[in-house]
XYZ file of C-alpha atoms in Angstrom:
403
model
C -105.663 -235.879 -112.100
C -103.676 -237.501 -109.259
C -104.775 -237.979 -106.045
C -103.176 -236.039 -102.723
C -103.054 -237.464 -99.335
C -105.656 -236.551 -97.232
C -104.331 -234.258 -94.477
C -104.914 -234.618 -90.612
C -107.258 -231.512 -89.409
C -107.007 -231.305 -85.849
C -111.141 -230.842 -84.330
C -111.331 -230.396 -80.771
C -114.623 -232.223 -80.444
C -116.389 -233.369 -83.292
C -119.816 -233.561 -81.632
C -119.316 -229.399 -81.199
C -118.394 -229.048 -84.576
C -120.992 -231.048 -86.133
C -123.384 -228.886 -83.780
C -121.923 -225.469 -84.662
C -122.153 -226.864 -88.716
C -125.811 -227.674 -88.350
C -126.832 -224.515 -86.234
C -125.247 -222.794 -89.599
C -127.324 -225.019 -91.369
C -130.345 -224.570 -89.640
C -130.390 -220.451 -89.665
C -129.700 -220.350 -93.756
C -131.983 -223.549 -94.320
C -134.730 -221.874 -92.450
C -133.986 -218.444 -94.396
C -135.200 -220.001 -97.347
C -137.622 -222.668 -96.155
C -140.295 -220.486 -94.205
C -140.525 -218.305 -97.889
C -142.577 -221.426 -98.896
C -144.894 -221.116 -95.950
C -145.260 -217.394 -95.830
C -146.122 -217.673 -99.780
C -149.878 -216.596 -98.652
C -148.724 -213.585 -96.923
C -146.431 -212.721 -99.742
C -149.339 -213.222 -102.093
C -151.886 -210.989 -100.506
C -149.722 -208.267 -99.271
C -148.211 -207.802 -102.403
C -150.759 -209.055 -104.849
C -149.105 -211.633 -106.646
C -149.599 -214.432 -108.796
C -148.014 -218.222 -108.639
C -145.592 -217.303 -110.850
C -144.386 -214.118 -109.004
C -144.288 -216.051 -105.770
C -142.056 -218.520 -107.581
C -139.670 -216.040 -108.601
C -139.317 -214.683 -104.708
C -138.277 -218.039 -104.241
C -135.824 -218.659 -107.223
C -134.274 -215.545 -107.075
C -132.657 -216.542 -103.728
C -131.618 -219.736 -105.579
C -130.265 -218.314 -108.796
C -128.323 -216.004 -106.746
C -126.828 -218.355 -104.741
C -126.202 -220.495 -108.192
C -124.161 -217.192 -109.372
C -122.119 -216.498 -106.121
C -121.262 -220.179 -105.924
C -119.519 -220.463 -109.564
C -117.969 -217.445 -108.726
C -117.091 -218.505 -105.436
C -115.772 -222.401 -106.618
C -112.979 -220.230 -108.462
C -111.246 -218.797 -105.203
C -112.911 -220.881 -102.188
C -109.830 -223.178 -101.861
C -107.340 -220.036 -101.716
C -109.024 -219.394 -98.047
C -109.288 -221.156 -94.792
C -112.038 -222.885 -94.269
C -113.200 -221.192 -90.984
C -112.416 -217.489 -92.558
C -114.383 -218.229 -95.500
C -117.495 -219.831 -93.319
C -117.837 -216.686 -90.757
C -117.053 -214.204 -94.049
C -120.372 -215.517 -95.426
C -122.719 -215.939 -92.609
C -121.642 -212.456 -91.705
C -123.095 -211.475 -95.220
C -126.035 -214.016 -95.197
C -127.188 -212.501 -91.417
C -126.709 -208.778 -92.982
C -129.026 -210.200 -96.261
C -131.757 -211.684 -93.698
C -132.024 -208.559 -91.653
C -132.491 -206.524 -95.153
C -135.643 -208.970 -95.391
C -136.815 -208.102 -92.056
C -136.974 -204.111 -93.304
C -138.291 -205.103 -96.753
C -141.689 -203.184 -97.507
C -142.361 -204.060 -101.056
C -142.071 -206.995 -103.913
C -138.577 -205.404 -105.150
C -137.151 -204.539 -102.282
C -137.793 -208.300 -100.742
C -136.550 -209.667 -104.213
C -133.363 -207.600 -103.908
C -133.015 -208.898 -100.157
C -133.571 -212.315 -101.415
C -130.874 -212.062 -103.882
C -128.494 -210.853 -101.377
C -129.246 -213.644 -98.950
C -128.860 -216.287 -101.408
C -125.395 -214.660 -102.551
C -124.230 -215.355 -99.049
C -126.242 -218.381 -98.185
C -126.008 -220.677 -101.211
C -122.075 -220.712 -101.014
C -122.274 -221.160 -96.758
C -124.488 -224.505 -97.851
C -121.223 -226.018 -99.731
C -118.027 -224.966 -96.922
C -120.452 -226.799 -94.312
C -120.281 -229.774 -96.179
C -116.777 -229.679 -97.089
C -116.125 -229.277 -93.468
C -117.575 -233.131 -93.149
C -115.735 -233.923 -95.894
C -112.495 -232.420 -94.934
C -112.869 -233.085 -91.043
C -115.083 -236.146 -90.569
C -113.548 -239.831 -91.347
C -115.280 -241.456 -94.113
C -116.795 -244.601 -91.737
C -118.688 -241.332 -90.096
C -119.519 -239.209 -92.667
C -123.055 -240.765 -93.632
C -123.905 -239.757 -89.761
C -122.890 -236.497 -89.912
C -124.253 -236.142 -93.175
C -127.258 -237.428 -91.613
C -127.383 -235.074 -88.460
C -126.348 -231.896 -90.646
C -129.726 -232.465 -92.657
C -131.448 -232.813 -89.550
C -130.977 -229.173 -89.159
C -134.176 -229.123 -91.895
C -136.225 -231.087 -89.543
C -135.460 -228.744 -86.534
C -136.059 -225.861 -88.970
C -139.222 -227.851 -89.378
C -140.179 -228.594 -85.970
C -139.509 -225.344 -84.146
C -138.208 -222.848 -86.728
C -141.436 -222.993 -89.398
C -143.962 -222.717 -86.452
C -142.943 -220.088 -84.548
C -141.735 -218.054 -87.584
C -145.510 -218.548 -89.007
C -146.680 -217.991 -85.264
C -144.447 -214.505 -85.375
C -145.849 -213.709 -88.528
C -149.320 -213.814 -87.898
C -149.108 -211.686 -84.881
C -146.537 -209.116 -85.971
C -146.098 -209.432 -89.483
C -143.578 -211.676 -91.943
C -140.924 -209.061 -91.700
C -140.304 -210.079 -87.965
C -139.942 -213.682 -89.035
C -136.708 -212.419 -90.705
C -135.753 -210.632 -87.853
C -136.024 -213.553 -85.493
C -133.478 -215.444 -87.706
C -130.963 -212.877 -87.803
C -131.028 -212.577 -84.115
C -130.939 -216.402 -83.617
C -127.898 -216.110 -86.072
C -125.924 -213.602 -84.120
C -124.371 -216.120 -81.047
C -124.162 -218.741 -83.899
C -121.909 -216.711 -85.667
C -119.808 -216.368 -82.469
C -119.815 -220.256 -81.894
C -118.424 -220.681 -85.359
C -115.793 -218.357 -84.640
C -114.860 -220.012 -81.509
C -115.005 -223.642 -82.601
C -114.599 -224.072 -86.674
C -111.289 -225.922 -86.988
C -108.814 -224.051 -88.993
C -108.267 -226.142 -92.473
C -105.386 -224.261 -94.287
C -106.105 -223.397 -98.179
C -105.544 -226.580 -100.658
C -104.711 -224.549 -103.541
C -101.708 -222.388 -103.982
C -101.897 -218.760 -104.282
C -100.280 -219.079 -107.667
C -102.526 -221.420 -109.290
C -105.115 -220.117 -112.211
C -108.671 -220.079 -110.337
C -110.433 -220.131 -113.849
C -108.552 -223.112 -115.443
C -108.902 -224.936 -111.901
C -112.626 -224.520 -112.183
C -112.896 -225.205 -115.813
C -110.803 -228.863 -114.564
C -113.112 -229.441 -111.713
C -116.126 -228.333 -113.523
C -115.374 -231.006 -116.925
C -113.805 -233.789 -114.763
C -115.520 -236.790 -116.040
C -115.699 -238.404 -112.631
C -117.425 -235.669 -111.286
C -119.945 -235.155 -113.735
C -122.501 -238.056 -112.371
C -122.401 -235.984 -109.134
C -123.154 -232.661 -110.610
C -126.288 -234.291 -112.719
C -127.686 -236.353 -109.566
C -127.620 -233.171 -107.362
C -129.904 -231.429 -109.898
C -132.555 -233.871 -110.653
C -132.597 -235.272 -106.743
C -133.197 -231.482 -106.210
C -135.852 -231.376 -109.204
C -137.453 -234.303 -107.991
C -138.834 -232.402 -104.803
C -138.943 -228.689 -105.744
C -141.131 -228.870 -108.399
C -143.716 -229.466 -105.539
C -142.009 -228.699 -102.348
C -142.577 -224.820 -102.919
C -146.536 -225.044 -103.219
C -147.589 -227.183 -100.594
C -148.669 -224.876 -98.516
C -150.800 -222.592 -100.256
C -152.057 -225.740 -102.053
C -153.124 -227.116 -98.676
C -154.865 -223.692 -98.392
C -156.466 -223.432 -101.205
C -157.421 -226.779 -102.839
C -157.245 -229.180 -99.671
C -159.190 -226.446 -97.331
C -156.698 -226.447 -94.241
C -157.179 -223.153 -92.433
C -154.158 -221.394 -92.383
C -153.565 -221.365 -88.597
C -153.490 -225.441 -89.151
C -150.489 -224.997 -91.683
C -147.457 -224.818 -89.099
C -148.799 -228.250 -88.255
C -147.653 -229.939 -91.367
C -144.247 -228.492 -90.930
C -144.373 -229.143 -86.941
C -145.108 -233.065 -87.406
C -143.000 -233.610 -90.839
C -140.053 -232.018 -89.181
C -139.925 -233.964 -85.833
C -140.322 -237.530 -87.586
C -137.650 -236.232 -90.108
C -135.404 -235.375 -87.178
C -135.679 -239.333 -86.360
C -135.817 -240.496 -89.765
C -132.685 -238.676 -91.133
C -130.670 -240.195 -88.457
C -131.426 -243.808 -89.056
C -131.133 -243.018 -93.022
C -127.616 -241.916 -92.263
C -126.913 -245.105 -90.173
C -128.423 -247.431 -92.346
C -126.820 -245.590 -95.469
C -123.275 -246.146 -93.449
C -124.046 -249.604 -92.793
C -125.792 -251.215 -95.973
C -124.606 -249.095 -98.339
C -125.355 -245.795 -99.822
C -126.857 -246.849 -103.173
C -129.194 -249.377 -101.653
C -130.637 -246.801 -99.356
C -131.225 -244.670 -102.424
C -132.852 -247.073 -104.813
C -135.222 -247.901 -101.931
C -136.331 -244.350 -100.964
C -136.704 -243.102 -104.157
C -139.522 -245.450 -105.345
C -141.365 -245.192 -102.007
C -141.297 -241.637 -102.284
C -143.321 -241.804 -105.537
C -146.490 -242.845 -103.504
C -147.021 -239.792 -101.474
C -145.967 -237.430 -104.547
C -148.823 -238.815 -106.466
C -151.044 -238.710 -103.590
C -150.295 -235.159 -102.567
C -150.638 -233.520 -106.156
C -153.756 -234.968 -106.833
C -155.503 -234.403 -103.099
C -158.946 -233.029 -102.728
C -160.636 -231.790 -100.079
C -159.543 -233.934 -97.110
C -159.110 -233.558 -92.923
C -156.131 -232.526 -91.244
C -155.522 -235.719 -90.110
C -155.342 -237.374 -93.408
C -153.172 -234.329 -94.760
C -150.641 -234.252 -92.047
C -149.889 -238.043 -92.166
C -149.680 -237.890 -95.856
C -147.000 -235.206 -95.556
C -145.243 -236.590 -93.166
C -144.439 -239.495 -95.160
C -144.085 -237.314 -98.099
C -141.333 -235.390 -95.777
C -139.799 -238.824 -94.642
C -139.265 -240.005 -98.080
C -138.613 -236.904 -100.142
C -135.994 -235.479 -97.666
C -134.669 -238.908 -96.902
C -133.028 -239.132 -100.586
C -130.619 -236.442 -100.081
C -129.265 -238.327 -96.978
C -127.303 -241.333 -99.149
C -126.883 -238.727 -102.314
C -125.238 -236.170 -100.397
C -122.847 -238.741 -98.558
C -121.907 -240.294 -101.952
C -121.496 -236.903 -103.478
C -119.113 -235.534 -100.675
C -117.205 -238.616 -101.067
C -116.545 -238.664 -104.694
C -113.963 -235.530 -104.289
C -110.584 -235.935 -104.103
C -109.387 -234.203 -100.878
C -107.623 -231.407 -102.630
C -110.677 -230.159 -104.877
C -113.060 -230.611 -102.074
C -113.906 -227.093 -101.422
C -114.329 -225.946 -104.962
C -116.226 -228.764 -105.772
C -118.326 -228.677 -103.338
C -119.172 -225.241 -103.858
C -119.973 -226.073 -107.481
C -122.316 -229.031 -106.196
C -124.270 -226.302 -104.308
C -124.328 -224.248 -107.320
C -126.148 -226.937 -108.914
C -128.171 -227.553 -105.790
C -129.265 -223.851 -105.776
C -129.962 -223.889 -109.877
C -131.965 -227.046 -109.786
C -134.123 -225.647 -106.683
C -134.792 -222.157 -108.886
C -135.560 -224.602 -112.096
C -137.913 -226.038 -109.712
C -139.848 -223.679 -108.304
C -139.675 -221.814 -111.583
C -141.011 -224.845 -113.336
C -143.524 -225.280 -110.742
C -144.613 -221.807 -110.776
C -145.107 -221.822 -115.044
C -147.293 -224.796 -114.565
C -149.892 -223.944 -111.762
C -152.166 -221.287 -112.559
C -154.650 -219.547 -110.323
C -157.670 -217.180 -111.011
C -156.724 -215.015 -108.170
C -154.317 -214.496 -105.394
C -156.750 -217.126 -103.290
C -158.084 -218.956 -105.779
C -157.347 -222.685 -105.998
C -154.336 -223.930 -107.841
C -154.566 -225.975 -110.878
C -152.047 -228.435 -112.560
C -150.322 -229.490 -109.540
C -150.863 -233.032 -111.074
C -148.352 -232.172 -113.938
C -145.794 -230.612 -111.485
C -146.014 -234.175 -109.457
C -145.456 -236.325 -112.834
C -142.293 -234.422 -113.504
C -140.787 -234.673 -110.170
C -141.268 -238.509 -110.730
C -139.675 -238.126 -113.941
C -136.828 -236.344 -112.758
C -136.441 -238.849 -109.706
C -136.424 -241.507 -112.360
C -133.629 -240.296 -114.444
C -131.465 -240.113 -110.579
C -131.893 -243.275 -110.134
C -130.211 -244.044 -113.353
C -127.227 -241.355 -112.596
C -126.486 -242.668 -108.510
C -124.872 -246.086 -109.947
C -122.242 -243.611 -111.647
C -121.201 -241.952 -108.680
C -117.708 -243.477 -107.602
C -116.194 -242.692 -104.123
C -112.774 -241.481 -104.264
C -112.069 -239.877 -100.376
């Protein structure tokens, strides 16, 4: 594969570009992550068990995986801005459908629709970073985009849960759809035009297979899978576990996400800066072993005070979410510019597949006698998460930067 020279992309304001991308990331991340703390609402409303709840989560990610594979065939045929605006519009429609869902099956269908657009959208966001942000600032930009998760945790999840407690869980999704509309306008006005990299005469299937099977990219694909599996075997079940097993009242659950998100809002930026200064591999090698401590403690936790839980879950969020920053920055830089759109779509597809597999694995391991009974076997999910992280430690040394 021959490398092509990087094209110059005109960006009116790098700060505005990052703000718009982070805002898009905020809403589509919030739409996904709010499903997890809303778990008890779904389980009580639809009388579902942990396995059925995990299907609600994984339906989004499996849909995003399929859409990502299909999108990878064509994503580089379109202007980045055009693709982003179209996908974000579809995501808003899917989220609005969640707001009117009144049954388990209808909500499942809405999650599938949201995933089809939202999953590909994530790859477009990081493709913009790779195309428009210089290599020396890419780690910092990635940290800022990852900070959208923190904002979703600090503001989005507590507010969404408060809305759910007063008006019902449907209104949480209605709020996300409404907030997304002005962001769509900002995206239309401020995202830079990045012309297609792929010639319209090329065969999209052959190009996809070329990128999927290109040996230099294989390590990036596998790294993304195991980094996500190392978190998502336990993350979807934190909120219900804290309620059922640890004894944290439902009204205090938003505090877990508030404090965790507040601290990671700053820690994600620090980790991004450190990744640029001392090396992305070194930061990853440090954060992953440290993350084993809160994973083990949390998945074995018994009755505890709210203060103890908040300290533990905050460290968990700092370290587990922190692993993604150096890994994503390396992955984004491991592709040649002409492949980046399709490559990032494939990466996003693997990310969504791993998220779905993690939720499915965790849901199949956990056992509960009733929709409100304590969970069993959460410790096994924790051991699996550590095993996946150990594999990621081996894989990251094989990821080589290109541009």
